[in-house]
Amino acid sequence: MFWSGLNSVVAVGKASVGVAVCVSLCVLILASGTAAQMQSPQWRPISPAELQMAKPLVEPDADAEALIWEVRIDDSSDAIITDAYVRIKIFTERGREKFSKFEVAYLQNASKIEGLHARVIQPDGKITEITAADIFERDIVKASGYKQRAKSFAAPNLVPGAIIEYQFREVKEDILDSSLALDLQLEIPVQTLSYYYKPYKTTDIQFKLYNIDGLKFQPAAGGFFELTQKNVPAFREEPEMPPDKAVRPFVSLQVNWIGVIDLGNFPYISRDKKKIGDARKENEYWPNFAALQKWNISLYRRNKNDFKKLTTEVIGDAATDEEKVRRIYEFCRTKVNNTSYGYELTQKELKKYNAGEWRRIEPGSFSKRTPFGSVHDIRLLFGTMLSAAGIEPWQVFTSRRDEIFFKPEMNDAQFLSSAGIGVMIDGTLKVLDPGQKFQPFGMLSWPREGSVALFTNGEDFGWRQLPISSYEQNRIKRHGRFRLLDDGTLIGEVTIELTGQPALTYRLDHYKDAVPQLEKDLIDSIRARITNAELAHISVENINDIYAPLVQKFSIKVPQYAQRTGTRMIFQPGVFEFGTTPAFSSPRRKYDIFFRYPWSETDDIEIEIPKGFSPDNAESPGEVTASGGISRDKITMSFSPSRSTLVYHRNFFFGGNDAVLFPQASYEGVKTLWDRIHRADTAGFVVRNNN
């Protein structure tokens, strides 16, 4: 039994059959918003009071305020059509700068934007239309095989007192998703925030509120339901706060018309089947979801005989199950061109893709060419080869801790997505996904770590809290050899090594970047702290060697790093913390405190000071600790007179015992700890000229 030996399973059940569940549809509303779009824009009248408005209504110190923010979602046909209309009033120069550029994002292969219209209305009523020639389209990200696109434009002649409004229509025809999550608080204050929803073939509407109570959808004209709020303050982020959906108010719309048909590649959510009623009942929702996965599990078993010969060759002389799984994992990760991670299709491959053959990785293709596939295709190959090796694959679904803190009792599958394939190896559970190109064997990216995971083979299912990597695994090592000149200039050579989550995060952020971009990003990150830093001889090593530390090397020059005062020179020996600011500056806090993962930092620094100088009663900052083994920051210093060199060593960690989430009530203590750490890390060192 898969669950034998798992002590922290929350629940185990038997999956029922024949029922699908709701999964998510992402309606992308950025700072610019989504907006309603017809081929010809239908602008609403602007009142003299709106033109003459000199101060915001919702928040007295706001730089801009949305007068209207309206989104209409028509889910009544075979396409989901989203129309929205946004009107924003500008009050200050900061507001003008913030809203001078707009970007409307969408998933290229999942939806389309039909037109985009915008205009600027000056305080005197003069109108400037933004034409189609002023609107640009570009790629902004590639993830999970989809290109995310954005239509963007600049607002001309925008001044305090002006109004900008825009509208567009988003059409989603391939309806794989049937839940909608709508924010009830935006990054800008809103006088009237309205959502209209027209459900599919029903006069009823199901919804669930998160992080807010007391709101309801009311019947409106044309078969729509309306939820409107007045005078909604802006949602304001705080440093190190929980993920968005853990704190921001939103409403989840649920559809109860769902069925499953087999399209040959994957189960397709179809809403022209029978009505199954409320799929959110206690003790039915997750068994239904688990049953839906039986089709995916069957794919692994269905093709395993075709991959038997290839799997045997890949396994080779591996003696243990772990070594077998590891060899299959590395084969799948490295022997398929991953279209989700930057591989561009050739014309021949593109033709095959368009013919619908792109998901078929044939066992014999590896001897003829390098096949290609997305994250999902490689995951399917991995599960099939595991089955061929006699190792049972399980589907694993988790939430992402950068989006929400999920609990099973939410009964809402829109918050879950595939985290890979689960296998039991010598009584130890491993969640593996070779489709994530830069993810080492046995490791998950930090948003998946620590989440509650659902495991299922389509029949049995259960929940388990996934472990979180330790601060020893997530290490940043920084080495610096510096020389301080008479005029206070610091010059030296730096090496930085990243392992664990810091390395994985860097690789995911930069795998598409060429060398010049890597160099620019490194320079920008240093200059964000040390504005006058000059970098040269930059290199970034081991981006593709995921089992080696990621290494950054560069030489640096910082004029006026040390300050001269008479015969004394004052400088900060903790070079790598120079220019940092306290982690928490506000005396008050609204939300809990959340750190992404435990981590540690080791700084090994030598600074040669000018000849004739010696320490002037300098003391080590000592050690800062937190109770319960949560954190420690220990700094030691020594001076070598023969080499005129200060030796500085810093050992820091945070997140001991997996402590990464702290309640808002503990903010004062957390802030005090980080203030003490910052003071120790940025303490000055004084040397005196003895000549």
XYZ file of C-alpha atoms in Angstrom:
691
model
C 0.000 0.000 0.000
C 1.332 3.386 -1.001
C 0.543 4.963 2.351
C 2.280 2.425 4.576
C 4.966 4.105 6.628
C 3.603 7.630 6.102
C 2.964 9.005 9.579
C 1.695 12.452 8.630
C -1.124 11.551 6.277
C -4.086 13.728 7.150
C -6.738 11.617 5.460
C -7.001 8.567 3.229
C -10.060 7.726 1.208
C -11.440 5.733 -1.682
C -12.077 7.762 -4.820
C -15.558 7.634 -6.314
C -15.953 7.578 -10.068
C -17.597 9.503 -12.867
C -17.461 13.039 -11.464
C -15.250 15.968 -12.389
C -14.482 19.013 -10.281
C -13.836 22.688 -10.826
C -10.375 23.959 -11.626
C -9.206 27.515 -12.074
C -9.566 30.163 -14.708
C -7.175 33.074 -14.297
C -8.711 36.395 -15.233
C -5.685 38.634 -15.533
C -6.334 42.055 -14.049
C -3.041 43.869 -13.543
C -2.402 47.373 -12.215
C -3.731 48.480 -15.569
C -6.768 46.201 -15.234
C -8.788 44.259 -17.764
C -11.204 46.350 -19.740
C -14.259 45.993 -21.927
C -13.744 45.927 -25.648
C -16.030 46.182 -28.599
C -14.885 46.831 -32.146
C -16.137 50.386 -31.624
C -15.698 51.710 -28.079
C -18.809 52.730 -26.184
C -17.599 55.483 -23.855
C -19.707 56.495 -20.901
C -20.418 60.148 -20.152
C -18.001 61.950 -17.830
C -19.658 64.341 -15.432
C -18.409 67.870 -14.680
C -17.933 66.757 -11.060
C -15.501 64.054 -12.172
C -13.528 66.533 -14.273
C -13.398 69.066 -11.443
C -12.582 66.576 -8.695
C -9.422 67.859 -6.981
C -9.091 65.400 -4.105
C -9.599 61.635 -3.844
C -12.726 60.367 -2.165
C -11.690 56.956 -0.819
C -8.201 57.680 0.543
C -7.232 61.323 1.231
C -3.567 60.826 0.298
C -4.091 58.677 -2.819
C -2.115 59.607 -5.937
C -4.845 58.193 -8.184
C -8.257 56.660 -7.740
C -10.445 54.442 -9.902
C -13.829 56.075 -10.371
C -15.177 52.981 -12.147
C -13.777 49.455 -12.172
C -16.289 47.141 -13.792
C -15.808 43.587 -15.063
C -18.532 41.585 -16.819
C -18.036 37.838 -17.272
C -20.393 36.055 -19.636
C -20.008 32.317 -19.014
C -23.327 31.348 -20.641
C -21.991 29.935 -23.923
C -19.113 27.754 -25.118
C -16.715 30.666 -24.641
C -16.004 32.783 -21.576
C -16.187 36.463 -22.515
C -14.841 39.043 -20.107
C -15.650 42.717 -20.672
C -14.318 45.364 -18.353
C -14.359 49.116 -18.145
C -11.915 51.181 -16.074
C -11.845 54.927 -15.379
C -8.982 56.375 -13.321
C -8.556 59.918 -11.986
C -4.996 61.234 -11.540
C -4.297 63.563 -8.583
C -0.522 63.898 -8.191
C 2.738 63.726 -10.120
C 3.395 60.320 -8.604
C 0.032 59.189 -9.923
C 0.888 60.558 -13.361
C 4.159 58.614 -13.383
C 2.591 55.403 -12.132
C -0.235 55.353 -14.648
C 1.573 56.758 -17.671
C 2.055 53.200 -19.002
C -0.426 50.340 -19.072
C -0.037 46.639 -19.749
C -2.855 44.144 -20.290
C -1.612 40.550 -19.981
C -3.151 37.356 -21.285
C -2.149 33.765 -22.079
C -1.566 33.557 -25.805
C -2.828 30.026 -26.386
C -5.598 30.217 -23.821
C -7.349 33.505 -24.576
C -7.323 36.482 -26.905
C -7.893 40.205 -26.576
C -10.359 41.626 -29.055
C -9.276 45.202 -29.412
C -8.034 47.624 -26.816
C -9.359 51.177 -26.622
C -8.176 53.956 -24.341
C -8.398 57.724 -24.056
C -7.183 60.573 -21.871
C -9.536 63.358 -20.788
C -7.880 66.592 -19.677
C -9.313 68.675 -16.806
C -10.763 71.084 -19.389
C -12.605 68.218 -21.115
C -10.264 67.882 -24.107
C -10.016 64.241 -25.211
C -7.007 62.422 -26.696
C -7.807 59.042 -28.232
C -5.156 56.336 -28.109
C -5.050 54.757 -31.556
C -4.256 51.217 -32.622
C -0.837 52.435 -33.772
C -0.067 53.434 -30.176
C -0.704 49.921 -28.833
C 2.105 47.373 -28.841
C 2.158 43.650 -28.192
C 5.031 41.627 -26.802
C 5.984 38.447 -24.958
C 6.462 39.000 -21.255
C 6.991 35.459 -19.953
C 6.973 31.845 -21.032
C 5.692 29.314 -18.525
C 4.245 25.792 -18.717
C 4.414 25.834 -22.499
C 2.376 29.024 -22.894
C 3.617 32.407 -23.957
C 2.200 35.170 -21.849
C 1.557 38.192 -23.999
C 0.760 41.781 -23.165
C -0.870 44.631 -25.026
C 0.669 47.858 -23.778
C 0.296 51.560 -24.396
C 1.452 54.877 -23.009
C -1.044 57.498 -21.862
C -0.193 60.764 -23.689
C -0.393 64.210 -22.088
C -1.291 62.780 -18.706
C -1.312 65.453 -15.993
C -2.680 65.719 -12.441
C -6.420 66.261 -12.760
C -6.707 64.214 -15.948
C -8.783 61.063 -16.375
C -7.704 57.967 -18.268
C -10.146 55.260 -19.184
C -9.845 52.113 -21.238
C -11.776 48.996 -22.153
C -11.237 45.651 -23.842
C -12.754 42.226 -24.281
C -11.013 38.949 -23.422
C -12.356 35.788 -25.074
C -11.512 32.305 -23.853
C -12.818 29.630 -26.218
C -10.989 26.514 -24.977
C -12.774 26.093 -21.664
C -10.589 23.745 -19.645
C -11.309 25.753 -16.523
C -14.550 26.418 -14.726
C -13.776 28.494 -11.678
C -13.068 32.177 -11.458
C -11.218 34.019 -8.693
C -11.940 37.756 -8.605
C -10.062 40.254 -6.432
C -12.238 42.344 -4.139
C -9.455 44.794 -3.320
C -7.077 46.281 -5.895
C -3.762 48.120 -5.828
C -5.623 51.405 -6.331
C -8.537 52.856 -4.318
C -11.850 52.325 -6.133
C -15.022 54.338 -5.773
C -17.192 51.672 -7.444
C -15.914 48.125 -7.920
C -18.392 45.893 -9.749
C -18.354 42.317 -10.989
C -21.140 40.925 -13.155
C -21.338 37.191 -13.811
C -23.656 35.270 -16.128
C -23.436 31.527 -15.332
C -23.675 28.651 -17.751
C -27.193 27.345 -18.412
C -28.494 28.009 -14.931
C -30.285 30.706 -13.000
C -28.287 29.934 -9.872
C -24.824 31.068 -8.841
C -22.381 29.452 -6.436
C -19.552 31.402 -4.897
C -17.252 31.427 -1.913
C -15.681 34.426 -0.184
C -12.102 34.413 1.069
C -10.604 36.897 3.550
C -13.864 38.842 3.664
C -17.463 38.300 4.792
C -20.898 39.720 4.151
C -20.868 40.211 0.377
C -23.392 38.669 -2.011
C -24.159 38.482 -5.705
C -27.554 39.959 -6.500
C -29.679 39.252 -9.606
C -29.125 41.847 -12.348
C -30.462 42.490 -15.850
C -29.754 40.130 -18.724
C -29.256 37.007 -16.634
C -26.233 38.428 -14.828
C -25.528 38.473 -11.110
C -23.889 41.574 -9.641
C -21.501 42.125 -6.754
C -20.704 45.789 -6.146
C -18.623 47.483 -3.465
C -18.345 51.207 -2.835
C -15.284 53.134 -1.653
C -12.844 50.209 -1.573
C -9.421 51.188 -0.170
C -6.254 50.058 -1.917
C -4.595 46.775 -1.083
C -1.156 47.591 0.301
C 1.703 45.150 0.401
C 4.012 44.759 3.381
C 7.550 43.359 3.463
C 7.728 39.590 3.850
C 3.975 39.109 3.796
C 1.958 35.940 3.081
C 0.947 35.190 -0.513
C -1.686 37.262 -2.190
C -4.685 34.962 -1.825
C -3.867 34.298 1.824
C -4.608 37.909 2.720
C -6.297 39.748 -0.146
C -10.121 39.559 -0.239
C -11.430 37.666 -3.261
C -14.442 35.682 -4.406
C -14.306 32.267 -6.049
C -17.099 31.556 -8.517
C -18.027 27.896 -8.865
C -19.702 26.202 -11.833
C -21.880 23.131 -11.296
C -22.271 22.034 -14.938
C -19.348 19.745 -15.624
C -18.623 16.386 -17.192
C -15.653 14.628 -18.712
C -15.071 13.495 -22.284
C -11.969 11.794 -23.638
C -10.257 13.793 -26.395
C -7.423 11.290 -26.758
C -4.835 13.463 -25.018
C -6.368 14.605 -21.769
C -9.701 14.894 -19.959
C -11.550 17.944 -21.198
C -13.906 19.821 -18.926
C -17.149 19.882 -20.893
C -20.230 21.731 -19.709
C -22.761 20.364 -22.178
C -23.087 17.124 -20.212
C -25.451 16.300 -17.381
C -25.899 18.509 -14.357
C -24.293 16.818 -11.380
C -25.382 19.269 -8.700
C -23.189 20.601 -5.933
C -19.764 18.921 -6.237
C -18.558 20.678 -3.107
C -20.303 18.541 -0.499
C -18.302 17.269 2.447
C -16.567 13.929 1.817
C -17.469 13.954 -1.877
C -15.455 16.752 -3.413
C -11.953 15.298 -3.086
C -12.942 11.694 -3.844
C -14.457 13.060 -7.053
C -11.282 14.940 -7.862
C -9.162 11.867 -7.179
C -11.393 9.755 -9.422
C -10.875 12.208 -12.271
C -7.132 11.475 -12.161
C -7.656 7.799 -12.933
C -7.567 8.637 -16.629
C -4.128 10.252 -16.308
C -2.752 7.340 -14.296
C -4.048 4.960 -16.952
C -1.859 6.707 -19.527
C 1.272 5.610 -17.677
C 0.137 2.010 -17.598
C -1.312 1.974 -21.112
C 2.003 2.667 -22.841
C 4.432 0.992 -20.459
C 5.050 -2.061 -22.657
C 6.110 0.165 -25.552
C 8.759 1.735 -23.302
C 9.925 -1.473 -21.640
C 13.048 -1.902 -23.806
C 14.074 1.741 -23.517
C 13.511 1.719 -19.751
C 15.637 -1.386 -19.328
C 18.475 0.284 -21.233
C 18.213 3.449 -19.150
C 18.160 1.585 -15.833
C 21.207 -0.457 -16.825
C 22.950 -2.031 -13.834
C 21.096 0.009 -11.192
C 20.559 -2.254 -8.191
C 18.212 -0.235 -5.955
C 14.823 1.337 -6.636
C 16.230 4.770 -5.845
C 18.999 4.423 -8.408
C 16.513 3.134 -10.988
C 14.197 6.090 -10.411
C 17.113 8.525 -10.436
C 18.381 7.252 -13.808
C 14.916 7.432 -15.342
C 14.504 10.942 -13.903
C 17.768 12.227 -15.367
C 17.042 10.595 -18.715
C 13.667 12.319 -18.975
C 15.069 15.629 -17.745
C 18.035 15.772 -20.130
C 17.074 13.738 -23.224
C 13.989 15.702 -24.270
C 14.124 19.241 -25.664
C 11.945 21.080 -23.162
C 9.593 23.517 -24.883
C 8.573 24.949 -21.506
C 12.130 26.095 -20.829
C 13.280 27.974 -23.865
C 13.526 25.326 -26.592
C 12.318 26.873 -29.846
C 10.695 24.501 -32.321
C 12.162 24.030 -35.781
C 9.859 24.477 -38.768
C 9.527 20.703 -39.074
C 8.730 20.366 -35.388
C 6.285 23.257 -35.567
C 4.457 21.493 -38.378
C 4.255 18.380 -36.227
C 3.087 20.478 -33.275
C 0.292 22.012 -35.348
C -0.726 18.551 -36.523
C -1.381 17.566 -32.929
C 1.522 15.123 -32.711
C 3.674 17.129 -30.329
C 2.636 15.155 -27.251
C 3.754 11.831 -28.662
C 7.257 10.998 -27.540
C 7.888 7.633 -29.169
C 10.305 5.168 -27.525
C 12.243 4.715 -30.767
C 12.646 8.432 -31.359
C 15.586 8.754 -28.962
C 17.877 6.795 -31.285
C 16.915 8.899 -34.309
C 16.714 12.410 -32.887
C 16.108 14.351 -29.708
C 12.347 14.494 -29.152
C 10.667 17.602 -27.791
C 7.894 18.187 -25.317
C 6.509 20.419 -22.596
C 6.677 19.976 -18.836
C 3.522 17.874 -19.040
C 4.841 15.653 -21.847
C 8.071 14.936 -19.981
C 6.099 14.181 -16.837
C 4.004 11.704 -18.838
C 7.166 10.066 -20.206
C 8.551 9.782 -16.673
C 5.401 8.147 -15.310
C 5.275 5.724 -18.234
C 8.893 4.655 -17.758
C 8.329 4.218 -14.018
C 5.432 1.911 -14.800
C 7.625 0.025 -17.257
C 10.170 -0.431 -14.456
C 7.508 -1.848 -12.121
C 7.427 1.271 -9.921
C 3.949 2.679 -9.289
C 3.512 6.380 -10.140
C 1.019 8.541 -8.259
C -0.385 11.900 -9.283
C 0.589 14.672 -6.855
C -1.257 17.984 -6.585
C -0.311 20.893 -4.379
C -1.011 24.558 -4.051
C 1.766 27.129 -4.429
C 2.816 28.939 -1.282
C 3.559 32.036 -3.352
C -0.173 32.189 -4.164
C -2.165 30.860 -1.206
C -1.959 28.859 2.003
C -4.191 25.961 1.018
C -6.181 23.685 3.325
C -8.170 20.641 2.147
C -11.286 21.901 3.903
C -11.448 24.711 1.357
C -12.902 22.105 -1.051
C -11.603 24.078 -4.006
C -9.363 22.426 -6.600
C -8.646 25.697 -8.392
C -5.881 26.210 -5.833
C -4.141 22.950 -6.773
C -1.933 22.096 -9.714
C 0.276 19.168 -10.589
C 3.538 19.091 -8.635
C 4.836 16.006 -10.434
C 4.778 12.300 -9.733
C 4.967 10.641 -6.336
C 6.887 7.422 -5.737
C 7.656 5.441 -2.607
C 11.310 4.467 -2.352
C 12.285 2.325 0.614
C 9.387 3.721 2.633
C 10.256 7.326 1.807
C 7.965 9.494 -0.265
C 9.549 11.474 -3.103
C 7.781 13.954 -5.359
C 9.611 14.199 -8.675
C 9.100 16.251 -11.824
C 11.804 15.972 -14.517
C 9.785 18.344 -16.677
C 11.038 21.118 -14.398
C 14.390 21.310 -16.161
C 16.405 22.911 -13.358
C 14.907 20.953 -10.476
C 17.399 18.451 -9.002
C 16.279 14.932 -8.158
C 14.304 14.918 -4.915
C 13.912 18.703 -4.801
C 10.849 20.907 -5.306
C 10.788 24.639 -5.910
C 10.069 26.615 -2.747
C 6.377 27.362 -3.551
C 5.665 23.615 -3.544
C 7.675 22.862 -0.414
C 5.730 22.870 2.827
C 2.396 22.716 1.032
C -0.365 20.198 1.654
C -0.273 17.638 -1.151
C -2.962 15.350 -2.506
C -1.688 11.969 -3.752
C -3.888 9.732 -5.872
C -3.729 6.824 -8.288
C -7.342 7.369 -9.310
C -8.594 4.943 -6.669
C -6.861 5.551 -3.357
C -5.982 9.081 -2.336
C -4.611 10.908 0.680
C -3.143 14.134 1.997
C 0.358 14.809 3.252
C 2.290 17.872 4.375
C 5.389 18.075 2.197
C 8.692 18.796 3.933
C 10.543 22.064 3.604
C 14.247 22.298 2.848
C 16.543 23.317 5.693
C 18.713 26.383 6.023
C 21.780 24.129 5.640
C 20.529 23.127 2.186
C 19.669 26.681 1.117
C 23.067 28.287 1.480
C 24.688 31.435 0.145
C 28.481 31.505 0.463
C 30.224 34.820 -0.229
C 33.989 35.201 -0.429
C 35.702 38.554 -0.775
C 39.375 39.577 -0.874
C 39.631 43.354 -0.732
C 42.154 46.138 -0.397
C 41.355 49.525 1.124
C 43.278 52.415 -0.422
C 44.460 55.570 1.328
C 41.659 57.624 -0.211
C 38.956 55.231 1.095
C 38.423 53.347 -2.173
C 37.696 49.633 -1.826
C 38.856 47.227 -4.545
C 38.719 43.457 -4.601
C 37.596 40.116 -5.997
C 34.304 38.439 -5.112
C 32.948 34.898 -5.447
C 29.355 34.032 -4.542
C 28.063 30.455 -4.433
C 24.361 29.573 -4.346
C 22.964 26.136 -3.474
C 19.475 24.805 -2.821
C 16.538 27.167 -3.305
C 18.648 30.295 -3.989
C 20.351 28.472 -6.875
C 17.098 27.009 -8.228
C 15.354 30.376 -8.040
C 18.228 32.063 -9.896
C 18.219 29.431 -12.633
C 14.454 29.730 -13.112
C 14.713 33.519 -13.293
C 17.671 33.625 -15.681
C 17.795 30.460 -17.794
C 16.761 32.397 -20.923
C 19.257 35.221 -20.414
C 22.379 35.617 -22.506
C 25.692 36.596 -20.897
C 25.217 40.387 -21.330
C 21.869 40.217 -19.537
C 23.325 38.115 -16.719
C 26.076 40.693 -16.291
C 23.620 43.584 -16.342
C 21.345 41.960 -13.758
C 24.298 41.328 -11.451
C 25.498 44.905 -11.810
C 21.979 46.205 -11.144
C 21.622 44.051 -8.021
C 24.915 45.351 -6.583
C 24.193 48.969 -7.492
C 20.790 48.742 -5.841
C 22.810 48.722 -2.586
C 26.075 50.391 -3.605
C 25.196 53.051 -6.156
C 28.780 53.948 -7.098
C 30.056 50.374 -7.429
C 32.089 49.549 -10.534
C 32.110 45.890 -11.610
C 34.349 44.105 -14.107
C 35.422 40.584 -15.112
C 31.934 39.239 -14.437
C 31.135 35.557 -14.884
C 28.219 33.316 -13.981
C 29.016 29.605 -13.898
C 27.041 26.356 -13.704
C 23.632 27.649 -14.761
C 22.897 24.331 -16.480
C 24.867 22.116 -14.086
C 22.087 21.867 -11.535
C 24.005 19.635 -9.130
C 26.862 22.102 -8.779
C 26.702 25.411 -6.878
C 25.766 28.347 -9.061
C 28.789 30.653 -8.983
C 29.071 34.392 -9.626
C 32.484 36.009 -9.858
C 33.465 39.631 -10.382
C 35.931 42.298 -9.445
C 34.618 45.432 -7.757
C 35.707 48.985 -7.062
C 33.830 51.262 -4.658
C 35.136 54.849 -4.388
C 34.698 56.504 -0.974
C 33.811 53.232 0.689
C 35.646 54.364 3.829
C 35.294 57.806 5.395
C 38.412 59.725 6.487
C 38.179 61.784 9.709
C 41.579 63.189 10.594
C 43.918 60.285 11.284
C 41.070 57.786 11.407
C 39.307 55.828 8.717
C 35.814 54.317 9.264
C 34.405 51.569 7.070
C 31.981 48.626 7.185
C 33.784 45.262 7.192
C 30.562 43.419 6.304
C 30.933 44.388 2.656
C 28.131 42.133 1.440
C 25.626 43.857 3.731
C 26.766 47.380 2.823
C 23.843 49.566 1.750
C 21.149 47.254 3.097
C 18.217 48.732 4.989
C 16.307 47.290 7.965
C 13.988 44.466 6.931
C 11.008 46.102 8.637
C 10.678 49.869 8.938
C 7.037 50.348 9.932
C 6.196 50.356 13.658
C 2.892 48.621 12.894
C 1.866 45.583 10.900
C -1.444 44.376 9.406
C -0.528 40.931 8.089
C 1.444 37.934 9.303
C 5.159 37.682 8.499
C 6.167 35.049 5.956
C 9.630 34.111 4.694
C 9.799 31.934 1.591
C 12.137 29.285 2.979
C 14.872 28.805 5.597
C 18.312 29.910 4.422
C 21.842 30.530 5.594
C 24.646 32.905 4.628
C 28.371 32.521 5.159
C 30.592 35.556 4.556
C 34.352 35.082 4.413
C 36.058 38.464 3.962
C 39.606 39.771 4.104
C 40.321 43.507 3.874
C 43.891 44.726 3.618
C 44.123 48.214 5.108
C 46.732 50.835 4.160
C 50.215 50.449 5.638
C 50.669 52.355 8.859
C 47.025 51.893 9.938
C 45.881 49.681 12.821
C 42.556 48.967 14.555
C 41.365 51.646 16.946
C 39.587 49.835 19.805
C 37.428 47.879 17.340
C 35.235 45.140 18.735
C 33.322 42.338 17.049
C 29.528 42.902 16.919
C 29.185 39.530 18.615
C 26.213 37.224 18.218
C 22.494 37.755 17.725
C 20.232 34.777 18.436
C 16.527 34.034 18.537
C 14.883 31.620 20.946
C 13.906 28.176 19.755
C 16.811 27.910 17.344
C 15.002 30.067 14.800
C 17.950 32.287 13.881
C 21.552 33.142 14.635
C 23.885 35.810 13.322
C 27.453 35.366 14.540
C 30.282 37.672 13.487
C 33.930 37.221 14.402
C 36.841 39.469 13.462
C 40.603 39.313 13.858
C 43.470 41.481 12.664
C 46.807 40.302 11.292
C 49.419 43.037 11.845
C 51.989 41.283 9.661
C 49.601 41.392 6.684
C 47.762 44.575 7.717
C 44.627 42.558 7.088
C 41.267 42.405 8.817
C 39.702 38.939 8.723
C 35.905 39.026 8.979
C 33.703 35.960 9.224
C 29.899 35.928 9.407
C 27.682 32.890 9.977
C 23.965 33.570 9.630
C 20.858 31.431 9.362
C 17.133 31.977 9.618
C 14.242 29.519 9.654
C 15.510 26.903 12.070
C 12.898 24.220 12.847
C 11.084 25.262 9.646
C 9.978 28.540 11.261
C 9.056 30.752 8.302
C 5.557 31.984 9.252
C 4.950 34.269 12.222
C 1.621 35.729 13.408
C 1.014 39.451 13.188
C 0.924 39.600 16.996
C 4.615 38.661 17.100
C 5.645 41.498 14.773
C 7.334 43.559 17.475
C 9.597 40.648 18.401
C 10.375 39.775 14.778
C 11.143 43.400 13.966
C 13.400 43.742 17.022
C 15.329 40.622 15.987
C 15.900 41.855 12.449
C 16.856 45.330 13.673
C 19.533 43.739 15.856
C 20.754 41.607 12.945
C 20.964 44.663 10.710
C 22.914 46.659 13.293
C 25.407 43.819 13.696
C 25.796 43.283 9.947
C 26.331 46.974 9.190
C 28.523 47.865 12.182
C 31.482 50.106 11.399
C 35.176 49.443 11.973
C 37.719 52.146 12.811
C 41.430 52.145 11.973
C 43.960 54.853 12.865
C 47.060 56.080 11.068
C 49.994 55.532 13.408
C 52.436 57.599 11.350
